[in-house]
Each structure stands twice: as C-alpha cells, then as structure tokens.
XYZ file of N, CA and C in Angstrom:
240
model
N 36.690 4.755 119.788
C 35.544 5.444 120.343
C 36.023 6.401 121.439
N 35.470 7.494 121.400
C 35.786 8.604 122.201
C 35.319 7.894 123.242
N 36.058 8.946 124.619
C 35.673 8.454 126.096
C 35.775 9.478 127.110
N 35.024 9.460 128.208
C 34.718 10.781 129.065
C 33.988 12.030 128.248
N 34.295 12.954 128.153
C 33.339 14.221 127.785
C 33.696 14.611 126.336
N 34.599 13.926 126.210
C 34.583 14.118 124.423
C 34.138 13.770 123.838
N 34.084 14.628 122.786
C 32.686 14.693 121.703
C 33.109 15.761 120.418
N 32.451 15.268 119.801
C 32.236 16.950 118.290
C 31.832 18.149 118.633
N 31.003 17.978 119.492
C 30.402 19.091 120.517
C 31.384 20.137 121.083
N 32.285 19.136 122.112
C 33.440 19.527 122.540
C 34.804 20.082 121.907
N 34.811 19.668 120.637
C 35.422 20.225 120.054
C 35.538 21.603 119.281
N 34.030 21.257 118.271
C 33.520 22.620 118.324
C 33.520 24.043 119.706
N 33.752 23.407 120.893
C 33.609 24.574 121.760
C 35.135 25.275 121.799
N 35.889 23.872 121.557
C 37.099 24.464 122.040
C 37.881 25.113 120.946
N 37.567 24.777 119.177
C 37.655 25.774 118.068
C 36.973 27.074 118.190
N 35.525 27.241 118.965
C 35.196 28.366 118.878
C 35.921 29.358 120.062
N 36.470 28.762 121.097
C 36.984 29.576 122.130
C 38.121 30.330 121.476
N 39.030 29.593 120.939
C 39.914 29.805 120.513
C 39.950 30.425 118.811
N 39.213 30.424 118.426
C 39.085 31.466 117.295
C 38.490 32.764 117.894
N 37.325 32.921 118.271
C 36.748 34.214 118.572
C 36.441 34.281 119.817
N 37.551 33.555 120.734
C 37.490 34.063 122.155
C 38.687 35.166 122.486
N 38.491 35.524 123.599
C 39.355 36.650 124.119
C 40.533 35.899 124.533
N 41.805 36.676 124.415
C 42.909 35.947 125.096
C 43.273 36.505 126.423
N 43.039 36.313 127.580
C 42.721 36.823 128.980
C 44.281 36.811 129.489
N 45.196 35.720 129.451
C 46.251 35.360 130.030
C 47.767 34.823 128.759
N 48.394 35.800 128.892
C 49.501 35.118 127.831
C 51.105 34.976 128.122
N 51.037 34.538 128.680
C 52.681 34.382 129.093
C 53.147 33.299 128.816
N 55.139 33.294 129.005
C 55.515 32.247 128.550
C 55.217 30.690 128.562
N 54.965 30.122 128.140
C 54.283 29.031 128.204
C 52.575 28.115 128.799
N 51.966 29.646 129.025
C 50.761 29.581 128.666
C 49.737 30.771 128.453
N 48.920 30.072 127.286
C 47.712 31.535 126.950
C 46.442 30.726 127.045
N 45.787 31.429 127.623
C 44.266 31.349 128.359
C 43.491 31.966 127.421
N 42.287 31.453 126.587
C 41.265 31.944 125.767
C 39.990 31.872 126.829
N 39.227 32.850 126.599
C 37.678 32.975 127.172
C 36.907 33.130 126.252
N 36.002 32.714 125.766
C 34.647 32.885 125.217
C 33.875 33.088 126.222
N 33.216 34.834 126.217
C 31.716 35.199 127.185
C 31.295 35.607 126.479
N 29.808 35.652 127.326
C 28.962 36.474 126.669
C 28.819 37.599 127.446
N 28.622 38.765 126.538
C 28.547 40.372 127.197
C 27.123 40.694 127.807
N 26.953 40.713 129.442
C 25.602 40.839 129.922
C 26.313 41.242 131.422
N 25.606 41.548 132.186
C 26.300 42.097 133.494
C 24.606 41.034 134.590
N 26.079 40.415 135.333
C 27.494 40.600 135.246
C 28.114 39.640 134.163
N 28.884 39.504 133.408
C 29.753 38.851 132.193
C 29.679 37.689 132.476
N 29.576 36.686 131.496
C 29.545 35.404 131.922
C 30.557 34.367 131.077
N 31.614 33.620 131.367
C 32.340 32.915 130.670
C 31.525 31.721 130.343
N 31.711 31.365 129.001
C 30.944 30.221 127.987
C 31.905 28.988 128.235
N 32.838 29.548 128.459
C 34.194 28.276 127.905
C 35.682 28.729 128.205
N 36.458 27.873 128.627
C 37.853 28.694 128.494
C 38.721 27.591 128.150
N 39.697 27.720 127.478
C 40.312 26.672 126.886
C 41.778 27.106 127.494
N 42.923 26.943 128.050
C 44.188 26.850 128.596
C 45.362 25.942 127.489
N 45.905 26.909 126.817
C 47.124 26.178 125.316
C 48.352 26.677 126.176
N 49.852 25.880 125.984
C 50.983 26.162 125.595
C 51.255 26.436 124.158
N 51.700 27.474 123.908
C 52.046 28.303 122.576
C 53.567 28.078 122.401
N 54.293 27.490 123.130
C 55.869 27.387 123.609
C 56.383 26.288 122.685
N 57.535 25.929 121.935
C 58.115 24.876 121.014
C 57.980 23.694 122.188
N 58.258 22.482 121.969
C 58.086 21.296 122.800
C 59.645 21.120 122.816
N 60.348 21.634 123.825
C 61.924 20.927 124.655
C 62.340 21.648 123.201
N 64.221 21.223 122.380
C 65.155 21.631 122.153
C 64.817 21.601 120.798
N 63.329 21.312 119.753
C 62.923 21.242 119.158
C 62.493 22.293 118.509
N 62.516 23.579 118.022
C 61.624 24.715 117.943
C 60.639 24.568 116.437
N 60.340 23.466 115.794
C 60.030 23.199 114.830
C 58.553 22.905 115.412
N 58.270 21.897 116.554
C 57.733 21.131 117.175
C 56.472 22.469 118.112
N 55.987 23.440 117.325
C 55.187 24.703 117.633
C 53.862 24.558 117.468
N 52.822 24.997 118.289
C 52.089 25.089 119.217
C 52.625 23.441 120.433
N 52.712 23.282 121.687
C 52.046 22.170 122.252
C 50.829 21.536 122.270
N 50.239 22.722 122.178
C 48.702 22.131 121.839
C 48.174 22.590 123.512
N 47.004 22.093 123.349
C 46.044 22.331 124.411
C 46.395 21.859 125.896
N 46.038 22.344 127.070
C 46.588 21.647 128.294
C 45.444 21.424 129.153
N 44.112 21.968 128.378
C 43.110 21.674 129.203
C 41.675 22.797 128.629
N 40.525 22.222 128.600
C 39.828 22.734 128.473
C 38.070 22.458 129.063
N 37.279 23.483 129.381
C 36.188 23.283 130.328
C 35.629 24.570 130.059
N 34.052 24.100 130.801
C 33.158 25.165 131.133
C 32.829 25.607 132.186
N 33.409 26.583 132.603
C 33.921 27.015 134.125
C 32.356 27.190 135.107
N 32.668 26.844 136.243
C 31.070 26.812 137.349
C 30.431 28.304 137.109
N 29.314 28.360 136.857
C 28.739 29.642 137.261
C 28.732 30.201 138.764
N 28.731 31.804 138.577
C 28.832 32.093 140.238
C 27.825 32.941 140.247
N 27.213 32.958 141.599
C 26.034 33.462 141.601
C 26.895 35.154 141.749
N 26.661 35.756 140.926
C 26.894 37.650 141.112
C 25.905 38.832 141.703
N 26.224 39.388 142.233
C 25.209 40.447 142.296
C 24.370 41.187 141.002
N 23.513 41.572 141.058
C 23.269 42.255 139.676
C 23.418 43.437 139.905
N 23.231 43.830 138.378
C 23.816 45.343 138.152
C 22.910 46.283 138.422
C-alpha cells in the first residue's frame, strides 16, 4: 500500500509534467520539467526535478530516475 502523497493521481502528474512540460533547467546531472499554464502572470501546475546522468561506472544503468517531485506554493503576483 502506497504511503504519504502517493497516489495514481500523483503519478499521472508527474507523466504529464514530463511528457508535455517545459524543460526549464538542464544540466549535468539534473533537468527540471515545468508544467504551466499560460495566463499572466504564468502559473506552474507541477514541476518534477530527474537526473538524466548513467548511475556511477555503469553507463547502461540510464535515466536515474526522478529526484523529486511537487506542486510548487502559489505566489501572490501583481497583475498584468
């Protein structure tokens, strides 16, 4: 049995970030996906944080997989 905030739900968010989210941050050993929605000011849905890097002396051993994923606090913005 799943435990803490996982769920199907959760999963689904973090397949959709990462299929048709933006990739914001990509460097060696980590890439940052955003899913927003386009409205001003922009609002992030989700962001999911992967290592894309082989695991140690292994290079077979490709993606690491995920290092973290969430739905970031809203901030109150000025409007447009």
């Amino acid at each position: 049995m799943a435990k803490g905030r996982w769920s199907a739900n959760f999963s689904k968010k973090i397949k959709n970030t990462i299929w048709s989210g933006d990739i914001v941050t990509d460097v060696p050993g980590q890439r940052v996906y955003e899913r927003r929605v386009i409205q001003c000011p922009p609002r992030i849905l989700f962001k999911v944080v992967t290592n894309p890097d082989s695991d140690g002396a292994d290079p077979r051993i490709k993606p690491q997989g995920i290092i973290t994923a969430y739905k970031p606090a809203s901030l109150t913005s000025p409007s447009c």
